[in-house]
Coordinates of C-alpha atoms in Angstrom, one line a residue:
M1 CA -31.7 -13.1 27.2
P2 CA -28.7 -14.7 29.0
R3 CA -26.1 -12.2 30.1
R4 CA -23.4 -14.1 28.2
C5 CA -25.1 -13.9 24.8
S6 CA -22.9 -13.1 21.8
L7 CA -22.3 -9.7 20.3
T8 CA -23.8 -11.0 17.1
F9 CA -27.3 -11.3 18.7
F10 CA -27.0 -7.7 19.8
F11 CA -26.3 -6.7 16.2
L12 CA -29.3 -8.7 15.1
A13 CA -31.5 -7.1 17.7
T14 CA -30.3 -3.6 16.7
F15 CA -30.3 -3.8 12.9
V16 CA -32.9 -6.4 12.2
I17 CA -35.5 -6.4 14.9
S18 CA -35.6 -2.7 15.5
P19 CA -33.8 0.5 14.6
L20 CA -30.9 1.7 16.7
T21 CA -32.8 4.7 18.1
S22 CA -35.4 2.5 19.7
V23 CA -32.8 0.3 21.2
V24 CA -30.9 3.2 22.7
G25 CA -34.3 4.5 24.0
Q26 CA -35.0 1.4 26.0
Q27 CA -34.5 1.6 29.8
R28 CA -32.1 -1.4 30.0
P29 CA -28.6 -0.3 28.9
W30 CA -27.6 -2.0 25.7
S31 CA -24.2 -2.9 27.1
T32 CA -25.9 -5.6 29.3
M33 CA -26.5 -7.5 26.0
L34 CA -22.8 -7.8 25.3
P35 CA -20.8 -10.9 26.5
Q36 CA -19.9 -10.5 30.2
E37 CA -16.2 -10.2 29.4
L38 CA -16.8 -7.3 27.1
V39 CA -18.8 -5.5 29.8
E40 CA -16.1 -6.1 32.4
L41 CA -13.4 -4.7 30.1
D42 CA -15.6 -1.8 29.3
L43 CA -15.3 -2.6 25.5
A44 CA -18.9 -1.4 25.1
A45 CA -17.8 2.1 25.8
R46 CA -15.5 1.9 22.8
L47 CA -18.0 0.5 20.3
R48 CA -20.0 3.1 18.4
F49 CA -23.1 2.4 16.4
D50 CA -24.1 6.0 15.5
K51 CA -24.4 7.1 11.9
N52 CA -21.4 9.5 12.1
A53 CA -19.1 6.6 13.0
T54 CA -20.5 4.0 10.6
T55 CA -20.7 6.4 7.7
M56 CA -17.0 7.4 8.2
A57 CA -16.1 3.7 8.1
S58 CA -18.2 3.0 5.0
T59 CA -15.9 4.6 2.4
D60 CA -12.2 4.6 1.5
F61 CA -9.7 6.6 -0.6
G62 CA -11.1 5.1 -3.8
H63 CA -14.6 6.6 -3.3
L64 CA -15.8 3.9 -5.7
T65 CA -18.0 2.0 -3.3
Q66 CA -19.8 2.4 0.0
V67 CA -20.3 -0.5 2.5
L68 CA -21.9 0.3 5.9
P69 CA -20.7 -1.6 9.0
A70 CA -22.8 -2.3 12.0
A71 CA -20.3 -0.7 14.4
V72 CA -16.9 0.8 14.8
L73 CA -14.5 -0.1 17.5
Y74 CA -12.1 2.5 18.9
P75 CA -9.6 0.4 20.7
S76 CA -7.5 1.7 23.5
S77 CA -5.3 -1.4 23.5
V78 CA -4.4 -4.5 21.5
Q79 CA -6.3 -6.4 24.1
D80 CA -9.5 -4.6 23.0
I81 CA -8.9 -5.9 19.5
S82 CA -8.3 -9.4 20.7
T83 CA -11.4 -9.4 22.8
L84 CA -13.5 -8.3 19.9
V85 CA -12.2 -11.0 17.6
K86 CA -12.6 -13.7 20.3
S87 CA -16.2 -12.6 20.8
S88 CA -16.9 -13.1 17.1
F89 CA -14.9 -16.4 16.9
S90 CA -16.8 -17.9 19.8
S91 CA -20.2 -16.7 18.6
Y92 CA -22.9 -19.0 17.1
L93 CA -23.3 -16.3 14.4
P94 CA -19.9 -14.7 13.9
F95 CA -19.6 -11.2 12.6
S96 CA -17.0 -9.9 10.1
I97 CA -14.1 -7.6 11.2
A98 CA -12.0 -5.2 9.2
A99 CA -9.0 -3.2 10.5
R100 CA -8.9 0.3 9.1
G101 CA -5.7 2.3 9.2
Q102 CA -5.6 5.3 6.8
A103 CA -8.2 3.7 4.6
H104 CA -6.1 4.2 1.5
S105 CA -7.6 1.2 -0.2
L106 CA -9.6 1.6 -3.4
K107 CA -12.5 -0.8 -3.6
G108 CA -13.7 -1.4 0.0
Q109 CA -10.9 -3.6 1.2
V110 CA -11.0 -2.1 4.7
M111 CA -14.8 -2.4 5.0
A112 CA -17.1 -4.9 6.8
H113 CA -20.7 -5.0 5.7
N114 CA -22.9 -5.3 8.8
G115 CA -19.7 -6.2 10.8
V116 CA -17.2 -4.2 12.9
V117 CA -14.6 -1.9 11.5
I118 CA -11.6 -1.3 13.9
H119 CA -10.4 2.3 13.9
M120 CA -6.7 1.5 14.3
G121 CA -5.8 5.1 14.6
S122 CA -7.3 5.3 18.1
L123 CA -4.3 3.3 19.4
N124 CA -2.1 6.3 18.6
Q125 CA -3.1 7.7 22.0
T126 CA -1.5 4.9 23.9
Q127 CA 1.2 3.4 21.6
E128 CA 4.6 5.0 20.9
I129 CA 7.5 4.2 18.5
R130 CA 10.3 2.5 20.4
I131 CA 13.8 2.7 18.9
N132 CA 16.4 0.1 19.7
V133 CA 20.1 0.7 19.0
S134 CA 21.8 -2.5 20.0
S135 CA 25.4 -3.6 19.4
S136 CA 24.4 -7.0 18.0
P137 CA 22.3 -8.0 14.9
P138 CA 19.9 -6.7 14.0
N139 CA 21.9 -3.6 14.8
F140 CA 19.1 -1.0 14.4
Y141 CA 15.3 -1.5 14.5
A142 CA 12.1 0.3 15.5
D143 CA 9.2 -1.3 17.3
V144 CA 6.2 0.3 15.6
G145 CA 2.5 0.0 16.2
G146 CA 0.5 -1.3 13.2
E147 CA -1.6 1.9 13.4
Q148 CA 1.3 4.2 13.1
I149 CA 1.8 6.2 9.9
W150 CA 5.1 6.1 8.1
I151 CA 5.7 9.9 8.3
D152 CA 5.7 9.6 12.1
V153 CA 8.0 6.6 11.9
L154 CA 10.4 8.7 9.8
S155 CA 10.3 11.6 12.3
A156 CA 11.0 9.3 15.3
T157 CA 13.8 7.4 13.7
L158 CA 15.6 10.5 12.4
R159 CA 16.0 11.7 15.9
H160 CA 18.4 8.8 16.3
G161 CA 20.1 9.4 12.9
L162 CA 18.3 6.4 11.5
S163 CA 15.7 5.6 8.9
P164 CA 13.9 2.6 7.4
P165 CA 15.5 1.7 4.0
S166 CA 12.4 0.9 2.1
W167 CA 9.4 3.3 1.5
T168 CA 6.2 3.9 -0.3
D169 CA 6.0 7.2 -2.3
Y170 CA 3.3 8.5 0.0
L171 CA 4.1 8.5 3.7
Y172 CA 0.7 9.1 5.2
L173 CA -0.1 5.4 5.2
S174 CA -0.3 3.0 8.2
V175 CA 2.4 0.5 8.9
G176 CA -0.1 -2.4 9.1
G177 CA -1.7 -1.3 5.9
T178 CA 1.4 -1.3 3.7
L179 CA 2.8 -4.5 5.3
S180 CA -0.5 -6.3 4.5
N181 CA 0.2 -5.5 0.8
A182 CA 4.0 -5.1 0.3
G183 CA 5.0 -1.5 0.4
I184 CA 6.8 -0.5 -2.8
S185 CA 8.6 2.5 -4.3
G186 CA 11.7 3.4 -6.1
Q187 CA 13.9 1.9 -3.4
T188 CA 12.4 -1.6 -3.8
F189 CA 14.9 -2.7 -6.5
L190 CA 17.7 -2.2 -3.9
H191 CA 16.2 -2.9 -0.5
G192 CA 13.1 -5.0 -1.4
P193 CA 9.6 -4.0 -0.5
Q194 CA 8.8 -3.0 3.1
I195 CA 7.7 -6.6 3.9
S196 CA 11.3 -7.7 3.2
N197 CA 12.5 -5.3 6.0
V198 CA 10.6 -6.7 8.9
Y199 CA 12.1 -8.7 11.8
E200 CA 9.1 -9.5 13.9
L201 CA 5.4 -8.9 14.2
D202 CA 2.6 -9.0 16.8
V203 CA -0.6 -10.2 15.2
V204 CA -4.1 -10.8 16.4
T205 CA -5.3 -13.8 14.5
G206 CA -8.8 -14.7 13.4
K207 CA -9.2 -16.7 16.6
G208 CA -8.4 -13.6 18.7
K209 CA -5.0 -14.8 19.8
I210 CA -2.2 -12.3 20.2
V211 CA 0.9 -14.0 18.6
T212 CA 4.5 -12.8 18.3
C213 CA 6.0 -14.2 15.1
S214 CA 9.2 -13.9 13.1
K215 CA 11.3 -16.0 10.7
Q216 CA 12.4 -18.1 13.7
H217 CA 9.2 -18.3 15.8
N218 CA 5.7 -18.9 14.5
S219 CA 7.2 -18.5 11.0
K220 CA 4.1 -19.8 9.2
L221 CA 2.0 -16.9 10.6
F222 CA 4.9 -14.4 9.9
Y223 CA 5.2 -15.3 6.2
A224 CA 1.4 -15.5 5.8
V225 CA 0.6 -12.0 7.2
L226 CA 3.3 -10.2 5.2
G227 CA 1.5 -9.4 1.9
G228 CA -1.5 -11.4 3.2
L229 CA -4.1 -8.7 2.4
G230 CA -5.3 -8.8 6.1
Q231 CA -6.6 -12.3 5.7
F232 CA -4.7 -14.0 8.5
G233 CA -4.4 -11.5 11.2
I234 CA -4.3 -7.8 12.3
I235 CA -0.8 -6.4 12.6
T236 CA -0.5 -4.6 15.9
R237 CA 3.3 -4.2 16.1
A238 CA 6.1 -4.5 13.6
R239 CA 9.9 -4.6 14.3
I240 CA 11.2 -2.6 11.3
A241 CA 14.8 -2.6 10.1
L242 CA 16.7 0.7 10.2
H243 CA 19.8 2.0 8.5
P244 CA 21.9 5.1 9.1
A245 CA 19.9 8.0 7.6
P246 CA 21.4 10.2 4.9
Q247 CA 21.0 14.0 5.1
K248 CA 20.5 15.0 1.5
V249 CA 19.6 13.8 -1.9
K250 CA 21.0 14.5 -5.3
W251 CA 18.0 14.2 -7.6
A252 CA 18.4 13.6 -11.3
H253 CA 15.7 13.8 -14.0
L254 CA 16.4 12.2 -17.4
L255 CA 14.1 12.4 -20.4
Y256 CA 13.7 10.0 -23.3
K257 CA 12.0 9.8 -26.7
D258 CA 12.6 6.1 -27.1
F259 CA 10.9 3.5 -24.8
S260 CA 13.5 0.9 -25.4
A261 CA 16.3 3.2 -24.3
F262 CA 14.1 4.3 -21.3
T263 CA 13.7 0.7 -20.1
R264 CA 17.2 -0.4 -20.9
D265 CA 18.7 2.4 -18.8
Q266 CA 16.3 1.7 -15.9
E267 CA 17.3 -1.9 -16.0
H268 CA 21.0 -1.0 -16.1
L269 CA 20.5 1.4 -13.1
I270 CA 19.0 -1.3 -10.9
S271 CA 21.5 -4.0 -11.8
S272 CA 24.8 -4.8 -9.9
N273 CA 24.3 -1.9 -7.5
N274 CA 26.4 -3.1 -4.6
G275 CA 25.6 0.1 -2.7
E276 CA 27.6 2.2 -5.2
G277 CA 24.8 3.1 -7.6
F278 CA 21.6 5.1 -7.2
D279 CA 19.4 4.7 -4.2
Y280 CA 16.1 5.3 -5.9
V281 CA 15.0 4.7 -9.5
E282 CA 11.5 5.4 -10.9
G283 CA 10.2 6.0 -14.4
S284 CA 7.1 7.8 -15.5
L285 CA 5.3 9.3 -18.5
I286 CA 5.0 12.9 -19.7
R287 CA 2.2 13.2 -22.1
D288 CA 1.1 16.8 -21.9
E289 CA 1.1 20.0 -19.8
S290 CA -0.8 18.3 -16.9
D291 CA 1.9 15.6 -16.5
L292 CA 4.6 18.3 -16.7
D293 CA 2.8 20.3 -13.9
D294 CA 3.3 17.3 -11.6
W295 CA 7.0 18.3 -11.5
R296 CA 6.6 22.1 -11.4
S297 CA 8.5 22.2 -8.1
F298 CA 11.5 20.6 -9.8
F299 CA 11.6 22.0 -13.4
S300 CA 12.4 25.6 -14.0
E301 CA 10.4 27.6 -16.5
K302 CA 13.3 27.4 -18.9
D303 CA 13.3 23.6 -18.5
K304 CA 9.6 23.5 -19.0
E305 CA 9.8 25.4 -22.3
K306 CA 12.4 22.9 -23.6
I307 CA 10.2 20.0 -22.6
R308 CA 7.1 21.6 -24.2
S309 CA 9.1 21.8 -27.5
L310 CA 9.7 18.0 -27.2
L311 CA 6.1 17.3 -26.6
A312 CA 5.2 19.3 -29.7
T313 CA 7.0 16.7 -31.9
N314 CA 6.6 13.7 -29.6
H315 CA 3.3 12.5 -28.3
L316 CA 5.0 10.7 -25.4
I317 CA 8.1 11.5 -23.4
Y318 CA 9.6 9.0 -20.9
H319 CA 11.1 10.2 -17.7
I320 CA 13.5 8.7 -15.2
E321 CA 14.0 10.0 -11.7
A322 CA 17.2 8.7 -10.0
T323 CA 18.6 9.8 -6.6
K324 CA 21.8 9.4 -4.8
Y325 CA 21.8 9.9 -1.0
Y326 CA 24.6 11.7 0.7
D327 CA 25.7 13.5 3.8
N328 CA 28.1 16.3 4.8
V329 CA 31.1 13.9 4.5
T330 CA 30.3 12.7 0.9
A331 CA 28.9 16.0 -0.3
P332 CA 32.1 17.1 -2.1
T333 CA 32.1 14.0 -4.3
V334 CA 28.4 13.4 -4.9
D335 CA 28.2 15.3 -8.2
K336 CA 31.2 13.5 -9.6
K337 CA 29.6 10.2 -8.5
V338 CA 26.3 11.0 -10.1
D339 CA 27.9 12.1 -13.4
S340 CA 29.8 8.8 -13.4
L341 CA 26.6 6.8 -12.9
L342 CA 24.9 8.7 -15.8
K343 CA 27.8 7.9 -18.3
G344 CA 26.7 5.7 -21.1
L345 CA 23.0 6.3 -20.6
S346 CA 20.8 7.1 -23.7
F347 CA 18.7 10.1 -22.4
I348 CA 18.1 13.0 -24.8
P349 CA 21.2 15.1 -24.9
G350 CA 20.9 18.2 -22.6
F351 CA 18.0 16.6 -20.6
A352 CA 19.8 15.3 -17.6
L353 CA 18.5 17.8 -15.0
K354 CA 19.8 17.8 -11.4
N355 CA 19.1 19.5 -8.1
D356 CA 19.5 18.9 -4.4
S357 CA 16.9 18.1 -1.7
S358 CA 16.8 17.3 1.9
Y359 CA 16.2 13.6 2.6
V360 CA 12.9 14.3 4.4
G361 CA 11.8 16.7 1.6
F362 CA 12.5 14.0 -1.0
L363 CA 10.7 11.2 0.9
N364 CA 7.7 13.4 1.7
R365 CA 7.4 15.1 -1.8
V366 CA 4.0 13.6 -2.6
H367 CA 2.5 15.4 0.5
D368 CA 3.1 18.7 -1.1
G369 CA 1.1 17.6 -4.1
E370 CA -1.6 16.4 -1.8
L371 CA -1.9 19.8 -0.1
K372 CA -2.2 21.5 -3.5
L373 CA -5.0 19.1 -4.6
R374 CA -6.8 19.5 -1.3
R375 CA -6.9 23.3 -1.8
K376 CA -8.4 22.8 -5.2
G377 CA -11.0 20.3 -3.9
L378 CA -9.4 17.5 -6.0
W379 CA -8.2 15.1 -3.3
E380 CA -11.5 13.7 -2.0
V381 CA -12.6 12.5 -5.5
H382 CA -12.9 9.1 -7.1
H383 CA -9.6 7.2 -7.5
P384 CA -9.9 4.3 -9.9
W385 CA -6.2 3.6 -9.6
M386 CA -4.6 0.5 -11.0
N387 CA -1.2 -1.1 -10.2
I388 CA 0.1 -4.0 -12.2
F389 CA 3.4 -5.9 -12.2
V390 CA 4.5 -6.6 -15.8
P391 CA 7.3 -9.0 -16.7
K392 CA 10.4 -7.4 -18.2
S393 CA 10.1 -9.6 -21.3
R394 CA 6.7 -8.1 -22.2
I395 CA 7.1 -4.4 -21.1
S396 CA 7.7 -3.4 -24.7
D397 CA 4.5 -5.1 -25.8
F398 CA 2.7 -3.3 -23.0
N399 CA 4.0 0.0 -24.2
E400 CA 2.8 -0.6 -27.7
G401 CA -0.6 -1.9 -26.7
V402 CA -1.4 0.3 -23.7
F403 CA 0.6 3.5 -23.6
K404 CA 0.5 4.1 -27.3
K405 CA -3.1 2.8 -28.0
I406 CA -5.5 2.3 -25.0
E407 CA -4.0 5.2 -23.0
R408 CA -3.0 7.4 -26.0
N409 CA -5.5 10.2 -25.2
S410 CA -5.8 9.6 -21.4
T411 CA -4.3 12.3 -19.1
T412 CA -6.3 11.7 -15.9
G413 CA -3.3 11.3 -13.6
P414 CA 0.3 10.4 -13.4
V415 CA 1.6 7.0 -14.8
F416 CA 4.7 5.4 -13.3
V417 CA 6.7 2.7 -14.9
Y418 CA 9.8 1.3 -13.0
P419 CA 11.6 -2.0 -12.6
M420 CA 12.2 -4.2 -9.5
N421 CA 14.4 -7.2 -8.8
Q422 CA 12.7 -10.5 -8.0
N423 CA 15.5 -11.6 -5.7
K424 CA 14.6 -8.8 -3.2
W425 CA 11.3 -10.5 -2.5
D426 CA 10.7 -13.5 -0.3
E427 CA 8.7 -16.2 -2.0
R428 CA 7.6 -17.5 1.3
M429 CA 5.5 -14.4 1.9
S430 CA 1.9 -14.1 0.6
A431 CA 2.6 -11.3 -1.9
V432 CA 2.5 -12.4 -5.6
I433 CA 4.9 -11.2 -8.3
P434 CA 5.6 -12.3 -11.9
E435 CA 8.0 -15.2 -12.4
E436 CA 10.8 -13.2 -14.0
D437 CA 14.1 -11.9 -12.5
V438 CA 13.1 -8.3 -13.3
F439 CA 9.5 -7.0 -13.5
Y440 CA 8.0 -3.6 -13.8
N441 CA 5.5 -1.8 -11.6
V442 CA 3.0 0.1 -13.8
L443 CA 0.9 2.5 -11.7
F444 CA -2.1 4.5 -13.1
L445 CA -3.0 7.2 -10.6
R446 CA -6.3 8.1 -12.0
A447 CA -8.7 10.6 -10.5
A448 CA -12.1 11.9 -11.5
K449 CA -14.8 14.1 -9.9
N450 CA -17.6 12.4 -11.9
D451 CA -17.0 10.1 -14.8
W452 CA -14.9 7.5 -13.0
E453 CA -16.7 4.5 -14.6
Y454 CA -15.0 5.4 -17.9
L455 CA -11.6 5.1 -16.1
E456 CA -12.6 1.7 -14.7
D457 CA -13.4 0.6 -18.2
Q458 CA -9.9 1.7 -19.2
N459 CA -8.5 -0.5 -16.5
K460 CA -10.5 -3.4 -17.7
K461 CA -9.3 -2.9 -21.3
I462 CA -5.7 -2.9 -20.1
L463 CA -6.2 -6.1 -18.1
S464 CA -8.0 -7.7 -21.1
F465 CA -5.2 -6.7 -23.4
C466 CA -2.7 -8.4 -21.1
V467 CA -4.7 -11.6 -21.1
K468 CA -5.2 -11.7 -24.9
A469 CA -1.5 -10.9 -25.5
G470 CA -0.4 -13.6 -23.1
I471 CA 1.3 -11.0 -20.8
K472 CA 1.4 -12.7 -17.4
A473 CA 0.9 -9.6 -15.3
K474 CA -0.1 -9.5 -11.7
E475 CA -2.2 -6.9 -10.0
Y476 CA -0.9 -5.1 -6.9
L477 CA -3.7 -4.0 -4.6
P478 CA -5.8 -6.7 -6.3
H479 CA -9.6 -6.8 -6.4
Y480 CA -11.5 -9.7 -7.9
T481 CA -15.2 -10.6 -7.6
T482 CA -14.9 -14.3 -8.4
K483 CA -13.0 -17.3 -6.9
K484 CA -11.5 -18.0 -10.3
G485 CA -10.0 -14.5 -10.4
W486 CA -8.3 -15.0 -7.0
K487 CA -7.1 -18.4 -7.9
D488 CA -5.6 -17.1 -11.1
H489 CA -4.0 -14.2 -9.2
F490 CA -2.3 -16.4 -6.6
G491 CA -1.5 -19.2 -9.1
P492 CA 0.8 -21.8 -7.4
K493 CA 0.4 -20.0 -4.1
W494 CA -3.4 -20.5 -4.0
S495 CA -3.5 -23.8 -2.1
K496 CA -1.0 -22.5 0.5
F497 CA -3.1 -19.3 0.8
V498 CA -6.2 -21.4 1.5
E499 CA -4.4 -23.5 4.1
R500 CA -3.2 -20.4 5.8
K501 CA -6.7 -19.1 6.0
K502 CA -7.9 -22.4 7.5
S503 CA -5.2 -22.3 10.1
F504 CA -5.3 -18.6 11.2
D505 CA -8.8 -17.4 10.4
P506 CA -10.9 -20.6 10.0
K507 CA -14.3 -18.8 10.3
G508 CA -13.4 -16.2 7.8
L509 CA -13.9 -13.2 10.1
L510 CA -11.1 -10.9 8.9
S511 CA -11.0 -8.5 5.9
P512 CA -14.3 -9.5 4.2
G513 CA -14.0 -6.5 1.9
Q514 CA -11.3 -8.4 -0.1
K515 CA -14.0 -10.9 -1.1
I516 CA -11.4 -13.7 -1.3
F517 CA -13.3 -16.1 0.9
T518 CA -17.1 -15.8 0.6
S519 CA -17.5 -19.2 2.3
M520 CA -15.3 -21.6 4.3
P521 CA -15.5 -24.9 2.5
W522 CA -13.6 -26.8 5.2
Q523 CA -16.5 -26.1 7.6
R524 CA -19.0 -28.0 5.5
K525 CA -20.1 -31.4 6.7

């Protein structure tokens, strides 16, 4: 076989002609079957084909599916990633490639059947977070590797008294992973999703090119990749906006019996903020003791007893969390400020509960819950989660049809319900949201050791209800199995999405687990 044969032929020889053990047992080193440039760069030494590596890369956080790759690449540099993609792109029989960060996907989106999964975390050994504090706009930013996790970004920026303004609720996610979706939380109404807080990206495209892009340079790629579900390139660096970091958080919890009051107050809290209102607003459901236990670190036993009495006469309690950031200078006035912001709201009298937290403690609050679940063996279980964006005009109908009926007896994990402002999103990016000025994120954090299929059926019932009721909801972290499903999801953006794929990944190498492009129609003759 010629020395410059493609990596694909090596995969075929390994996985079709003979098992891996017999190939390894041959006298001729298997690295000689790689393209010459891979051998010279010693990329072969960072490709693993053993069962331990491929099995690790065959599952994700959802634990709902298993897809075995042919190999796993442990890159030591961005150039390694580029070389791998170029090898596939130039091959007669290209192989698929998926970038794996923290693998917090749910249905195999970071997997590559019989392809190569890139273990992005191995770049952590060579990449560092670089902080820039310049005197000209953008005033503050951090250059962050796509493989970095947000908790490390937070730690590094806080050393300079700075912090990204927009977060996800869980910080142990990779930068490239959240920017490939959107990155949302209770700050989104004010600062926009994480994709709205990026100045510049380095991306390895589906052709293997390393491209720096921004709103001003290579803007088509920049807008495509942000929220692009990994379809157009692998994010290897992001320049993230930073703001001066607060020190502490005043944390208020408000309880409601009435859904209309609950949503009306949330919508009021996210409107006309001008930096003077709350910095974070999220709503959720309290249905029974299990939901109440999610907040055991906040509520006192006395508070819990009062809430239990409410649950005895109300099947469903609605709950708003709102926080105001402050520092040592503003500490003397923060209580007065929060009390002012709460005036006129319609929460149950006596159920505006407040306490203080450190800024880091608040942002990293979900990690405490993770550690408790890990100790109980309840973290590495099935997670048939579902996120959907529901237009403000139909959120009441959603409450009646879903929370009060379909989900009436379901208590398999927290449910969050909170609004966001459309004007904080950039329509030029690939992410899809409802066509209303205000829309709600509804998040079902389901978990099950065994009977997860039942929970998936619940998700299908909810989506079916939305279709039948004419609720134009959009899935976040979407997963469809048909082309029609994806076309309906992207709606007017579909044709642009296809054109972007044709431009930046014309052979359809990247992120095959999304199952958006099962064929490349433009390649047909």
